[in-house]
């Protein structure tokens, strides 16, 4: 895989460089609530602009249905990128139409333009190879060189991620190079003890990565909504907690395999419960109670790990040489259910080894809860991409860059 450093050494002054970024940031109307993904691509964009390239930044945002939708416009992201670069950034109101062509043709050396949400064109996400190829051909007409730096999208076989690199000289940006290097430390060059903490809502989202980790990790800590399927698989009452009944057989098998493989499986010993899900808009007090994990009342819902579990998980992370964490331990968006996620994050900060926050809600939680990002070894920008890499899958966007 060629990197941006090789491209810069070859010279980019005057060249049109297409940067496939990941500007898929959360929005409250037109207000960005977490700009982490924009900040992550700034080093690549700045290096190219400083070297005299004419930089075209492209990304998706949200899930529009293949047509323009103002709710998913990249205009706020383009404005924020300009603020971070300290320079004007042109914005095209389409992807491959007149506005994009005008914005790109108007670039001088060292200037940057952002084109509108790639998913406003149905060809970006189409499962029809010909439709994707046609869109990739039009995108290729905007540029001379391709730089892939949208790690959060590399697990998607989309036109700008998979098809476009085949049409232009292609290189990996700084973010992708960093992400791949980190993931190799979690798969090929692991320092032990290797501890993995998994949370989030659905156990089905994590089964494939658990399957792989059973041959690699030393300890596996389970929290979040997915923990209740594990507790149910052990025969415990979980009340009205989030539960995937259809996954219980698979979970029982994995519990057996952890014992056979010598992997220490750590589940909650106590949880915070309430009769109903909290109001995340008003953040009204929820008044939860703490119960043993094997004694959840039938009319109660588990919403966070309890104080004894927080201590337990912190102790299991205390000597870790390598840590991967993906998924919050509870409904961290509400202050009454944030302590479990906060405790795991703090344990990563305190751990002596290399710590990786696996993107998605985990990365959002770290920022929401006020942690210094530099206190972690790495915060990934791609939750789904990170998990699929750890599952051993071939990621289309990385395969295209390696070609």
GROMACS .gro file of C-alpha atoms in nm:
model
  403
    1UNK     CA    1   0.000   0.000   0.000
    2UNK     CA    2   0.155   0.330  -0.110
    3UNK     CA    3   0.125   0.613   0.141
    4UNK     CA    4   0.080   0.985   0.118
    5UNK     CA    5   0.447   1.036   0.204
    6UNK     CA    6   0.539   0.862  -0.121
    7UNK     CA    7   0.295   1.083  -0.309
    8UNK     CA    8   0.439   1.397  -0.152
    9UNK     CA    9   0.792   1.288  -0.240
   10UNK     CA   10   0.682   1.252  -0.603
   11UNK     CA   11   0.540   1.604  -0.599
   12UNK     CA   12   0.176   1.716  -0.605
   13UNK     CA   13   0.195   2.086  -0.691
   14UNK     CA   14  -0.080   2.170  -0.938
   15UNK     CA   15  -0.232   1.820  -0.925
   16UNK     CA   16  -0.599   1.763  -0.844
   17UNK     CA   17  -0.600   1.523  -0.548
   18UNK     CA   18  -0.925   1.353  -0.453
   19UNK     CA   19  -0.931   1.278  -0.078
   20UNK     CA   20  -1.197   1.029   0.026
   21UNK     CA   21  -1.246   1.140   0.386
   22UNK     CA   22  -1.494   1.041   0.653
   23UNK     CA   23  -1.682   1.355   0.751
   24UNK     CA   24  -1.980   1.154   0.876
   25UNK     CA   25  -2.024   1.361   1.191
   26UNK     CA   26  -2.329   1.378   1.418
   27UNK     CA   27  -2.546   1.683   1.362
   28UNK     CA   28  -2.808   1.860   1.571
   29UNK     CA   29  -2.975   2.044   1.286
   30UNK     CA   30  -2.676   2.215   1.128
   31UNK     CA   31  -2.464   2.207   1.445
   32UNK     CA   32  -2.184   1.949   1.463
   33UNK     CA   33  -2.190   1.780   1.803
   34UNK     CA   34  -1.862   1.588   1.762
   35UNK     CA   35  -1.600   1.699   1.507
   36UNK     CA   36  -1.353   1.417   1.578
   37UNK     CA   37  -1.372   1.268   1.229
   38UNK     CA   38  -1.312   1.605   1.066
   39UNK     CA   39  -1.009   1.672   1.286
   40UNK     CA   40  -0.875   1.327   1.198
   41UNK     CA   41  -0.843   1.406   0.826
   42UNK     CA   42  -0.689   1.752   0.871
   43UNK     CA   43  -0.323   1.630   0.870
   44UNK     CA   44  -0.370   1.468   0.527
   45UNK     CA   45  -0.556   1.761   0.375
   46UNK     CA   46  -0.313   2.016   0.518
   47UNK     CA   47  -0.005   1.826   0.399
   48UNK     CA   48  -0.142   1.809   0.045
   49UNK     CA   49  -0.249   2.173   0.040
   50UNK     CA   50   0.083   2.289   0.183
   51UNK     CA   51   0.257   2.096  -0.096
   52UNK     CA   52   0.057   2.283  -0.360
   53UNK     CA   53  -0.209   2.024  -0.444
   54UNK     CA   54  -0.559   2.124  -0.546
   55UNK     CA   55  -0.750   1.919  -0.290
   56UNK     CA   56  -1.100   1.782  -0.346
   57UNK     CA   57  -1.247   1.638  -0.025
   58UNK     CA   58  -1.538   1.396  -0.052
   59UNK     CA   59  -1.740   1.202   0.201
   60UNK     CA   60  -2.078   1.060   0.290
   61UNK     CA   61  -2.292   1.175   0.581
   62UNK     CA   62  -2.579   0.974   0.720
   63UNK     CA   63  -2.802   0.755   0.505
   64UNK     CA   64  -2.982   0.963   0.244
   65UNK     CA   65  -3.166   0.752  -0.011
   66UNK     CA   66  -2.956   0.824  -0.320
   67UNK     CA   67  -3.094   1.175  -0.370
   68UNK     CA   68  -3.024   1.521  -0.225
   69UNK     CA   69  -3.159   1.576   0.126
   70UNK     CA   70  -3.076   1.904   0.308
   71UNK     CA   71  -3.074   1.722   0.643
   72UNK     CA   72  -2.760   1.535   0.532
   73UNK     CA   73  -2.570   1.817   0.362
   74UNK     CA   74  -2.195   1.831   0.413
   75UNK     CA   75  -2.202   2.212   0.426
   76UNK     CA   76  -2.151   2.226   0.806
   77UNK     CA   77  -1.861   1.981   0.781
   78UNK     CA   78  -1.703   2.186   0.500
   79UNK     CA   79  -1.728   2.500   0.712
   80UNK     CA   80  -1.569   2.326   1.011
   81UNK     CA   81  -1.289   2.186   0.796
   82UNK     CA   82  -1.213   2.541   0.681
   83UNK     CA   83  -1.197   2.657   1.044
   84UNK     CA   84  -0.957   2.378   1.135
   85UNK     CA   85  -0.737   2.446   0.832
   86UNK     CA   86  -0.747   2.821   0.889
   87UNK     CA   87  -0.831   2.870   0.521
   88UNK     CA   88  -1.129   2.921   0.295
   89UNK     CA   89  -1.281   2.596   0.170
   90UNK     CA   90  -1.500   2.601  -0.138
   91UNK     CA   91  -1.821   2.398  -0.123
   92UNK     CA   92  -1.989   2.233  -0.420
   93UNK     CA   93  -2.363   2.178  -0.394
   94UNK     CA   94  -2.348   1.855  -0.594
   95UNK     CA   95  -2.113   1.560  -0.639
   96UNK     CA   96  -2.030   1.542  -1.010
   97UNK     CA   97  -2.247   1.815  -1.162
   98UNK     CA   98  -2.190   2.176  -1.262
   99UNK     CA   99  -2.126   2.301  -0.909
  100UNK     CA  100  -1.858   2.038  -0.843
  101UNK     CA  101  -1.691   2.100  -1.178
  102UNK     CA  102  -1.691   2.475  -1.115
  103UNK     CA  103  -1.553   2.441  -0.762
  104UNK     CA  104  -1.272   2.211  -0.876
  105UNK     CA  105  -1.180   2.414  -1.183
  106UNK     CA  106  -1.167   2.724  -0.966
  107UNK     CA  107  -0.907   2.583  -0.729
  108UNK     CA  108  -0.559   2.733  -0.728
  109UNK     CA  109  -0.256   2.544  -0.601
  110UNK     CA  110  -0.289   2.484  -0.225
  111UNK     CA  111  -0.664   2.538  -0.213
  112UNK     CA  112  -0.934   2.299  -0.091
  113UNK     CA  113  -1.290   2.223  -0.201
  114UNK     CA  114  -1.550   1.991  -0.047
  115UNK     CA  115  -1.811   1.833  -0.272
  116UNK     CA  116  -2.159   1.747  -0.151
  117UNK     CA  117  -2.259   1.421   0.017
  118UNK     CA  118  -2.157   1.131  -0.207
  119UNK     CA  119  -2.468   0.937  -0.108
  120UNK     CA  120  -2.685   1.199  -0.275
  121UNK     CA  121  -2.597   0.998  -0.587
  122UNK     CA  122  -2.745   0.646  -0.600
  123UNK     CA  123  -2.432   0.519  -0.775
  124UNK     CA  124  -2.224   0.560  -0.459
  125UNK     CA  125  -2.386   0.274  -0.267
  126UNK     CA  126  -2.538   0.074  -0.553
  127UNK     CA  127  -2.498  -0.303  -0.549
  128UNK     CA  128  -2.497  -0.292  -0.929
  129UNK     CA  129  -2.133  -0.289  -1.041
  130UNK     CA  130  -2.211  -0.098  -1.360
  131UNK     CA  131  -2.398   0.178  -1.176
  132UNK     CA  132  -2.118   0.217  -0.924
  133UNK     CA  133  -1.859   0.215  -1.203
  134UNK     CA  134  -2.042   0.490  -1.392
  135UNK     CA  135  -2.041   0.713  -1.084
  136UNK     CA  136  -1.675   0.633  -1.017
  137UNK     CA  137  -1.590   0.731  -1.376
  138UNK     CA  138  -1.749   1.073  -1.324
  139UNK     CA  139  -1.570   1.123  -0.993
  140UNK     CA  140  -1.241   1.025  -1.157
  141UNK     CA  141  -1.292   1.305  -1.407
  142UNK     CA  142  -1.252   1.556  -1.124
  143UNK     CA  143  -0.904   1.444  -1.020
  144UNK     CA  144  -0.556   1.325  -1.113
  145UNK     CA  145  -0.474   1.132  -0.795
  146UNK     CA  146  -0.672   0.949  -0.525
  147UNK     CA  147  -0.594   0.948  -0.153
  148UNK     CA  148  -0.801   0.719   0.068
  149UNK     CA  149  -0.836   0.854   0.420
  150UNK     CA  150  -1.192   0.767   0.520
  151UNK     CA  151  -1.124   0.471   0.746
  152UNK     CA  152  -1.481   0.464   0.873
  153UNK     CA  153  -1.597   0.366   0.522
  154UNK     CA  154  -1.330   0.117   0.410
  155UNK     CA  155  -1.553  -0.180   0.495
  156UNK     CA  156  -1.805  -0.062   0.234
  157UNK     CA  157  -1.791  -0.162  -0.132
  158UNK     CA  158  -1.893   0.184  -0.245
  159UNK     CA  159  -1.796   0.373  -0.560
  160UNK     CA  160  -1.571   0.632  -0.393
  161UNK     CA  161  -1.411   0.370  -0.168
  162UNK     CA  162  -1.368   0.065  -0.390
  163UNK     CA  163  -1.415   0.158  -0.758
  164UNK     CA  164  -1.256   0.503  -0.777
  165UNK     CA  165  -0.905   0.404  -0.656
  166UNK     CA  166  -0.884   0.162  -0.949
  167UNK     CA  167  -0.921   0.452  -1.190
  168UNK     CA  168  -0.649   0.680  -1.051
  169UNK     CA  169  -0.302   0.651  -0.897
  170UNK     CA  170  -0.390   0.578  -0.535
  171UNK     CA  171  -0.235   0.625  -0.192
  172UNK     CA  172  -0.332   0.584   0.172
  173UNK     CA  173  -0.365   0.901   0.376
  174UNK     CA  174  -0.217   0.949   0.722
  175UNK     CA  175  -0.533   0.840   0.903
  176UNK     CA  176  -0.573   0.510   0.721
  177UNK     CA  177  -0.202   0.433   0.755
  178UNK     CA  178  -0.228   0.495   1.130
  179UNK     CA  179  -0.548   0.292   1.171
  180UNK     CA  180  -0.403  -0.009   0.987
  181UNK     CA  181  -0.084   0.010   1.192
  182UNK     CA  182  -0.286   0.010   1.514
  183UNK     CA  183  -0.503  -0.283   1.406
  184UNK     CA  184  -0.195  -0.488   1.326
  185UNK     CA  185  -0.089  -0.440   1.688
  186UNK     CA  186  -0.421  -0.599   1.786
  187UNK     CA  187  -0.389  -0.894   1.550
  188UNK     CA  188  -0.031  -0.967   1.440
  189UNK     CA  189   0.194  -0.822   1.709
  190UNK     CA  190   0.001  -0.846   2.035
  191UNK     CA  191   0.161  -0.773   2.372
  192UNK     CA  192   0.005  -0.959   2.664
  193UNK     CA  193  -0.207  -0.961   2.871
  194UNK     CA  194  -0.447  -0.870   2.590
  195UNK     CA  195  -0.783  -0.755   2.727
  196UNK     CA  196  -1.089  -0.679   2.516
  197UNK     CA  197  -1.391  -0.491   2.653
  198UNK     CA  198  -1.705  -0.514   2.443
  199UNK     CA  199  -2.034  -0.334   2.501
  200UNK     CA  200  -2.309  -0.177   2.298
  201UNK     CA  201  -2.665  -0.281   2.237
  202UNK     CA  202  -2.667  -0.598   2.028
  203UNK     CA  203  -2.465  -0.911   2.084
  204UNK     CA  204  -2.528  -1.006   1.720
  205UNK     CA  205  -2.310  -0.713   1.612
  206UNK     CA  206  -2.015  -0.857   1.803
  207UNK     CA  207  -2.043  -1.235   1.762
  208UNK     CA  208  -1.803  -1.255   1.468
  209UNK     CA  209  -1.535  -1.053   1.643
  210UNK     CA  210  -1.583  -1.254   1.964
  211UNK     CA  211  -1.532  -1.567   1.755
  212UNK     CA  212  -1.193  -1.437   1.639
  213UNK     CA  213  -1.092  -1.303   1.978
  214UNK     CA  214  -1.141  -1.639   2.145
  215UNK     CA  215  -0.816  -1.741   1.981
  216UNK     CA  216  -0.630  -1.419   2.060
  217UNK     CA  217  -0.749  -1.240   2.375
  218UNK     CA  218  -0.658  -1.333   2.732
  219UNK     CA  219  -0.963  -1.169   2.889
  220UNK     CA  220  -1.300  -1.067   2.750
  221UNK     CA  221  -1.513  -0.816   2.944
  222UNK     CA  222  -1.878  -0.789   2.840
  223UNK     CA  223  -2.108  -0.495   2.919
  224UNK     CA  224  -2.383  -0.286   2.765
  225UNK     CA  225  -2.707  -0.426   2.631
  226UNK     CA  226  -2.530  -0.731   2.491
  227UNK     CA  227  -2.444  -0.847   2.844
  228UNK     CA  228  -2.805  -0.945   2.914
  229UNK     CA  229  -2.803  -1.208   2.641
  230UNK     CA  230  -2.494  -1.356   2.808
  231UNK     CA  231  -2.663  -1.348   3.149
  232UNK     CA  232  -2.976  -1.509   3.004
  233UNK     CA  233  -2.760  -1.778   2.842
  234UNK     CA  234  -2.632  -1.858   3.192
  235UNK     CA  235  -2.990  -1.907   3.307
  236UNK     CA  236  -3.042  -1.574   3.486
  237UNK     CA  237  -3.355  -1.357   3.485
  238UNK     CA  238  -3.294  -1.034   3.291
  239UNK     CA  239  -3.635  -0.870   3.327
  240UNK     CA  240  -3.722  -0.635   3.042
  241UNK     CA  241  -3.356  -0.573   2.957
  242UNK     CA  242  -3.244  -0.571   2.598
  243UNK     CA  243  -3.228  -0.934   2.490
  244UNK     CA  244  -3.164  -1.123   2.167
  245UNK     CA  245  -3.330  -1.457   2.232
  246UNK     CA  246  -3.222  -1.597   1.895
  247UNK     CA  247  -2.855  -1.544   1.985
  248UNK     CA  248  -2.864  -1.743   2.309
  249UNK     CA  249  -2.750  -2.074   2.151
  250UNK     CA  250  -2.449  -1.902   1.992
  251UNK     CA  251  -2.365  -1.724   2.316
  252UNK     CA  252  -2.383  -2.052   2.511
  253UNK     CA  253  -2.138  -2.203   2.264
  254UNK     CA  254  -1.900  -1.910   2.304
  255UNK     CA  255  -1.917  -1.933   2.682
  256UNK     CA  256  -1.811  -2.297   2.654
  257UNK     CA  257  -1.531  -2.209   2.414
  258UNK     CA  258  -1.389  -1.943   2.645
  259UNK     CA  259  -1.341  -2.214   2.907
  260UNK     CA  260  -1.182  -2.455   2.658
  261UNK     CA  261  -0.951  -2.188   2.514
  262UNK     CA  262  -0.845  -2.050   2.849
  263UNK     CA  263  -0.996  -1.709   2.783
  264UNK     CA  264  -1.122  -1.538   3.097
  265UNK     CA  265  -1.482  -1.426   3.037
  266UNK     CA  266  -1.589  -1.150   3.274
  267UNK     CA  267  -1.959  -1.060   3.300
  268UNK     CA  268  -2.135  -0.802   3.519
  269UNK     CA  269  -2.187  -0.895   3.884
  270UNK     CA  270  -2.429  -0.608   3.947
  271UNK     CA  271  -2.629  -0.370   3.729
  272UNK     CA  272  -2.831  -0.050   3.750
  273UNK     CA  273  -3.199  -0.110   3.674
  274UNK     CA  274  -3.513   0.094   3.627
  275UNK     CA  275  -3.870   0.031   3.516
  276UNK     CA  276  -3.831   0.236   3.199
  277UNK     CA  277  -3.572   0.374   2.961
  278UNK     CA  278  -3.447   0.723   3.059
  279UNK     CA  279  -3.539   1.042   2.875
  280UNK     CA  280  -3.223   1.132   2.683
  281UNK     CA  281  -3.351   1.473   2.575
  282UNK     CA  282  -3.443   1.624   2.910
  283UNK     CA  283  -3.193   1.410   3.108
  284UNK     CA  284  -3.452   1.399   3.385
  285UNK     CA  285  -3.334   1.205   3.694
  286UNK     CA  286  -3.388   0.834   3.642
  287UNK     CA  287  -3.341   0.715   4.001
  288UNK     CA  288  -3.204   0.369   3.919
  289UNK     CA  289  -3.147   0.097   4.175
  290UNK     CA  290  -2.854  -0.144   4.195
  291UNK     CA  291  -2.918  -0.518   4.196
  292UNK     CA  292  -2.708  -0.830   4.158
  293UNK     CA  293  -2.669  -0.935   3.796
  294UNK     CA  294  -2.841  -1.265   3.872
  295UNK     CA  295  -3.134  -1.098   4.048
  296UNK     CA  296  -3.280  -0.850   3.801
  297UNK     CA  297  -3.652  -0.803   3.878
  298UNK     CA  298  -3.890  -0.922   3.607
  299UNK     CA  299  -4.031  -0.570   3.556
  300UNK     CA  300  -3.695  -0.390   3.549
  301UNK     CA  301  -3.446  -0.309   3.272
  302UNK     CA  302  -3.069  -0.319   3.307
  303UNK     CA  303  -2.917   0.010   3.186
  304UNK     CA  304  -2.558   0.017   3.315
  305UNK     CA  305  -2.305  -0.196   3.497
  306UNK     CA  306  -2.308  -0.149   3.873
  307UNK     CA  307  -2.039  -0.021   4.115
  308UNK     CA  308  -1.895  -0.365   4.196
  309UNK     CA  309  -1.870  -0.448   3.826
  310UNK     CA  310  -1.691  -0.118   3.763
  311UNK     CA  311  -1.431  -0.213   4.024
  312UNK     CA  312  -1.405  -0.564   3.881
  313UNK     CA  313  -1.352  -0.445   3.525
  314UNK     CA  314  -1.098  -0.185   3.634
  315UNK     CA  315  -0.902  -0.460   3.811
  316UNK     CA  316  -0.909  -0.680   3.500
  317UNK     CA  317  -0.768  -0.392   3.293
  318UNK     CA  318  -0.507  -0.281   3.546
  319UNK     CA  319  -0.221  -0.499   3.417
  320UNK     CA  320  -0.316  -0.503   3.048
  321UNK     CA  321  -0.036  -0.463   2.795
  322UNK     CA  322  -0.289  -0.432   2.512
  323UNK     CA  323  -0.653  -0.320   2.535
  324UNK     CA  324  -0.925  -0.293   2.272
  325UNK     CA  325  -1.255  -0.139   2.379
  326UNK     CA  326  -1.563  -0.117   2.159
  327UNK     CA  327  -1.908  -0.030   2.286
  328UNK     CA  328  -2.035   0.158   2.593
  329UNK     CA  329  -2.118  -0.023   2.915
  330UNK     CA  330  -2.458   0.143   2.951
  331UNK     CA  331  -2.676   0.431   2.836
  332UNK     CA  332  -2.389   0.677   2.878
  333UNK     CA  333  -2.589   0.960   2.717
  334UNK     CA  334  -2.781   0.992   3.047
  335UNK     CA  335  -2.578   1.099   3.354
  336UNK     CA  336  -2.742   0.839   3.578
  337UNK     CA  337  -2.613   0.559   3.353
  338UNK     CA  338  -2.275   0.698   3.248
  339UNK     CA  339  -2.061   0.574   3.536
  340UNK     CA  340  -1.997   0.227   3.392
  341UNK     CA  341  -1.866   0.361   3.062
  342UNK     CA  342  -1.670   0.629   3.247
  343UNK     CA  343  -1.509   0.365   3.470
  344UNK     CA  344  -1.394   0.157   3.173
  345UNK     CA  345  -1.258   0.467   2.996
  346UNK     CA  346  -1.069   0.567   3.311
  347UNK     CA  347  -0.931   0.214   3.343
  348UNK     CA  348  -0.792   0.243   2.990
  349UNK     CA  349  -0.631   0.575   3.082
  350UNK     CA  350  -0.473   0.410   3.386
  351UNK     CA  351  -0.368   0.089   3.210
  352UNK     CA  352   0.008   0.056   3.154
  353UNK     CA  353  -0.015  -0.079   2.799
  354UNK     CA  354  -0.133   0.019   2.452
  355UNK     CA  355  -0.501   0.117   2.462
  356UNK     CA  356  -0.736   0.142   2.163
  357UNK     CA  357  -1.085   0.291   2.169
  358UNK     CA  358  -1.263   0.122   1.881
  359UNK     CA  359  -1.458   0.409   1.729
  360UNK     CA  360  -1.833   0.454   1.706
  361UNK     CA  361  -2.017   0.509   2.034
  362UNK     CA  362  -1.703   0.438   2.235
  363UNK     CA  363  -1.521   0.730   2.076
  364UNK     CA  364  -1.829   0.950   2.121
  365UNK     CA  365  -1.848   0.849   2.486
  366UNK     CA  366  -1.485   0.939   2.551
  367UNK     CA  367  -1.545   1.289   2.418
  368UNK     CA  368  -1.889   1.331   2.577
  369UNK     CA  369  -1.757   1.230   2.917
  370UNK     CA  370  -1.472   1.480   2.899
  371UNK     CA  371  -1.166   1.257   2.867
  372UNK     CA  372  -0.844   1.385   2.713
  373UNK     CA  373  -0.812   1.202   2.382
  374UNK     CA  374  -0.435   1.201   2.417
  375UNK     CA  375  -0.468   0.984   2.728
  376UNK     CA  376  -0.547   0.684   2.504
  377UNK     CA  377  -0.307   0.506   2.272
  378UNK     CA  378  -0.547   0.546   1.980
  379UNK     CA  379  -0.910   0.643   1.921
  380UNK     CA  380  -1.036   0.487   1.600
  381UNK     CA  381  -1.261   0.676   1.360
  382UNK     CA  382  -1.427   0.358   1.234
  383UNK     CA  383  -1.619   0.133   1.470
  384UNK     CA  384  -1.759  -0.100   1.204
  385UNK     CA  385  -1.437  -0.102   1.003
  386UNK     CA  386  -1.230  -0.182   1.312
  387UNK     CA  387  -1.455  -0.472   1.408
  388UNK     CA  388  -1.456  -0.621   1.058
  389UNK     CA  389  -1.076  -0.599   1.043
  390UNK     CA  390  -1.053  -0.783   1.375
  391UNK     CA  391  -1.299  -1.040   1.240
  392UNK     CA  392  -1.042  -1.116   0.970
  393UNK     CA  393  -1.255  -0.985   0.686
  394UNK     CA  394  -1.112  -0.829   0.370
  395UNK     CA  395  -1.210  -0.462   0.370
  396UNK     CA  396  -1.289  -0.341   0.016
  397UNK     CA  397  -1.142   0.005   0.068
  398UNK     CA  398  -0.810  -0.130   0.193
  399UNK     CA  399  -0.796  -0.395  -0.079
  400UNK     CA  400  -0.842  -0.123  -0.341
  401UNK     CA  401  -0.554   0.079  -0.196
  402UNK     CA  402  -0.328  -0.227  -0.187
  403UNK     CA  403  -0.398  -0.314  -0.551
   0.00000   0.00000   0.00000
